[in-house]
Coordinates of N, CA and C and ligand atoms in Angstrom, one line a residue:
X16 N -2.9 10.6 -5.7 CA -2.7 11.3 -4.4 C -1.4 10.8 -3.7
X17 N -0.6 11.7 -3.3 CA 0.6 11.3 -2.6 C 0.3 10.8 -1.2
X18 N 0.8 9.7 -0.8 CA 0.6 9.1 0.5 C 1.9 9.3 1.3
X19 N 3.0 9.0 0.7 CA 4.3 9.2 1.4 C 5.1 10.3 0.7
X20 N 5.1 11.5 1.3 CA 5.8 12.6 0.7 C 7.3 12.5 0.7
X21 N 7.8 11.8 1.7 CA 9.3 11.6 1.8 C 9.8 10.9 0.6
X22 N 9.1 9.9 0.2 CA 9.5 9.0 -0.9 C 8.8 9.2 -2.2
X23 N 7.8 10.1 -2.2 CA 7.1 10.4 -3.4 C 6.2 9.2 -3.9
X24 N 5.6 8.6 -3.0 CA 4.8 7.4 -3.3 C 3.3 7.7 -3.2
X25 N 2.6 7.4 -4.3 CA 1.2 7.6 -4.4 C 0.3 6.4 -4.0
X26 N -1.0 6.7 -3.8 CA -1.9 5.5 -3.6 C -1.9 4.6 -4.7
X27 N -1.7 5.1 -6.0 CA -1.6 4.2 -7.1 C -0.4 3.3 -7.1
X28 N 0.7 3.9 -6.6 CA 2.0 3.1 -6.5 C 1.7 1.9 -5.5
X29 N 1.0 2.2 -4.4 CA 0.7 1.1 -3.4 C -0.2 0.1 -4.0
X30 N -1.2 0.5 -4.8 CA -2.1 -0.4 -5.4 C -1.4 -1.3 -6.5
X31 N -0.5 -0.6 -7.2 CA 0.3 -1.4 -8.2 C 1.2 -2.4 -7.5
X32 N 1.8 -2.1 -6.3 CA 2.6 -3.0 -5.6 C 1.8 -4.2 -5.2
X33 N 0.5 -4.0 -4.7 CA -0.4 -5.1 -4.4 C -0.7 -5.9 -5.6
X34 N -1.0 -5.3 -6.7 CA -1.2 -6.0 -7.9 C -0.1 -6.9 -8.4
X35 N 1.1 -6.5 -7.9 CA 2.4 -7.2 -8.3 C 2.8 -8.2 -7.2
X36 N 1.9 -8.5 -6.2 CA 2.2 -9.5 -5.3 C 2.3 -9.1 -3.8
X37 N 2.4 -7.8 -3.5 CA 2.4 -7.5 -2.1 C 1.1 -7.8 -1.4
X38 N 1.2 -8.4 -0.2 CA 0.0 -8.8 0.5 C -0.1 -8.1 1.9
X39 N 0.9 -7.3 2.3 CA 0.9 -6.7 3.6 C 1.6 -5.4 3.6
X40 N 1.5 -4.6 4.7 CA 2.3 -3.4 4.8 C 3.8 -3.7 4.6
X41 N 4.2 -4.7 5.3 CA 5.6 -5.1 5.2 C 6.1 -5.3 3.8
X42 N 5.3 -6.0 3.0 CA 5.6 -6.3 1.6 C 5.7 -5.0 0.8
X43 N 4.7 -4.1 1.0 CA 4.7 -2.8 0.3 C 5.9 -2.0 0.7
X44 N 6.2 -1.9 2.0 CA 7.3 -1.2 2.5 C 8.6 -1.7 1.9
X45 N 8.8 -3.0 1.8 CA 10.0 -3.5 1.2 C 10.1 -3.3 -0.3
X46 N 9.0 -3.3 -1.0 CA 9.0 -3.1 -2.4 C 9.2 -1.6 -2.8
X47 N 8.6 -0.7 -2.0 CA 8.6 0.7 -2.4 C 9.5 1.6 -1.5
X48 N 10.0 1.1 -0.4 CA 10.7 1.9 0.6 C 9.7 2.9 1.3
X49 N 8.5 2.5 1.4 CA 7.4 3.3 2.0 C 7.6 3.4 3.5
X50 N 7.4 4.6 4.0 CA 7.4 4.8 5.4 C 8.7 4.7 6.2
X51 N 9.8 4.7 5.4 CA 11.0 4.4 6.1 C 11.8 5.7 6.4
X52 N 11.2 6.9 6.3 CA 11.8 8.1 6.6 C 11.2 8.7 7.9
X53 N 10.2 9.5 7.8 CA 9.5 10.1 9.0 C 8.4 9.2 9.6
X54 N 7.8 8.3 8.7 CA 6.8 7.4 9.2 C 5.4 7.9 9.3
X55 N 5.2 9.2 9.0 CA 3.9 9.8 9.1 C 2.9 9.2 8.2
X56 N 3.3 8.6 7.1 CA 2.4 8.0 6.1 C 1.9 6.6 6.5
X57 N 2.5 6.0 7.5 CA 2.2 4.6 7.7 C 0.8 4.3 8.0
X58 N 0.1 5.1 8.9 CA -1.3 4.8 9.2 C -2.2 4.8 7.9
X59 N -2.0 5.9 7.1 CA -2.8 6.0 5.8 C -2.4 4.9 4.9
X60 N -1.1 4.6 4.8 CA -0.7 3.5 3.9 C -1.3 2.2 4.3
X61 N -1.4 1.9 5.6 CA -2.0 0.7 6.1 C -3.4 0.6 5.8
X62 N -4.2 1.7 5.9 CA -5.6 1.7 5.5 C -5.8 1.4 4.0
X63 N -5.0 2.0 3.2 CA -5.1 1.8 1.7 C -4.8 0.3 1.4
X64 N -3.8 -0.2 2.0 CA -3.4 -1.6 1.8 C -4.5 -2.5 2.3
X65 N -5.1 -2.3 3.4 CA -6.1 -3.1 4.0 C -7.4 -3.0 3.1
X66 N -7.7 -1.8 2.7 CA -8.9 -1.7 1.8 C -8.7 -2.4 0.4
X67 N -7.5 -2.2 -0.1 CA -7.2 -2.8 -1.4 C -7.2 -4.4 -1.3
X68 N -6.6 -4.9 -0.3 CA -6.5 -6.4 -0.2 C -7.9 -6.9 0.1
X69 N -8.7 -6.2 0.9 CA -10.1 -6.6 1.2 C -10.9 -6.6 -0.1
X70 N -10.8 -5.6 -1.0 CA -11.5 -5.6 -2.2 C -11.1 -6.8 -3.1
X71 N -9.8 -7.1 -3.2 CA -9.3 -8.2 -4.0 C -9.9 -9.5 -3.4
X72 N -9.9 -9.7 -2.1 CA -10.5 -10.9 -1.5 C -12.0 -11.0 -1.8
X73 N -12.7 -9.9 -1.7 CA -14.1 -9.9 -2.0 C -14.4 -10.3 -3.5
X74 N -13.6 -9.7 -4.4 CA -13.7 -10.1 -5.8 C -13.5 -11.5 -6.1
X75 N -12.5 -12.1 -5.4 CA -12.1 -13.5 -5.6 C -13.3 -14.4 -5.0
X76 N -13.9 -13.9 -3.9 CA -15.0 -14.7 -3.3 C -16.2 -14.7 -4.2
X77 N -16.5 -13.6 -4.9 CA -17.6 -13.5 -5.8 C -17.3 -14.4 -7.0
X78 N -16.1 -14.4 -7.5 CA -15.7 -15.2 -8.7 C -15.7 -16.7 -8.4
X79 N -15.5 -17.1 -7.1 CA -15.4 -18.5 -6.8 C -16.7 -19.2 -6.8
Ligands
LIG103 S1 5.8 10.6 4.6 FE1 6.4 8.5 4.3 S2 8.2 8.3 5.4 FE2 7.7 10.4 5.6

């Protein structure tokens, strides 16, 4: 699913960025150039990033 139409960035692109070390919206923005045109994608991108990071933290807590 496309999240950022201006840059052609999908939710999977965002998840891949997190898997490659991004930990925040700022990290993802810097890696993908996300949200740097009209900015309409920023709220949805922030939710995806928050959900994904929360899921990773939960998996790490269960594994610990
Ligand atoms: S939709 Fe992402 S910057 Fe416009």
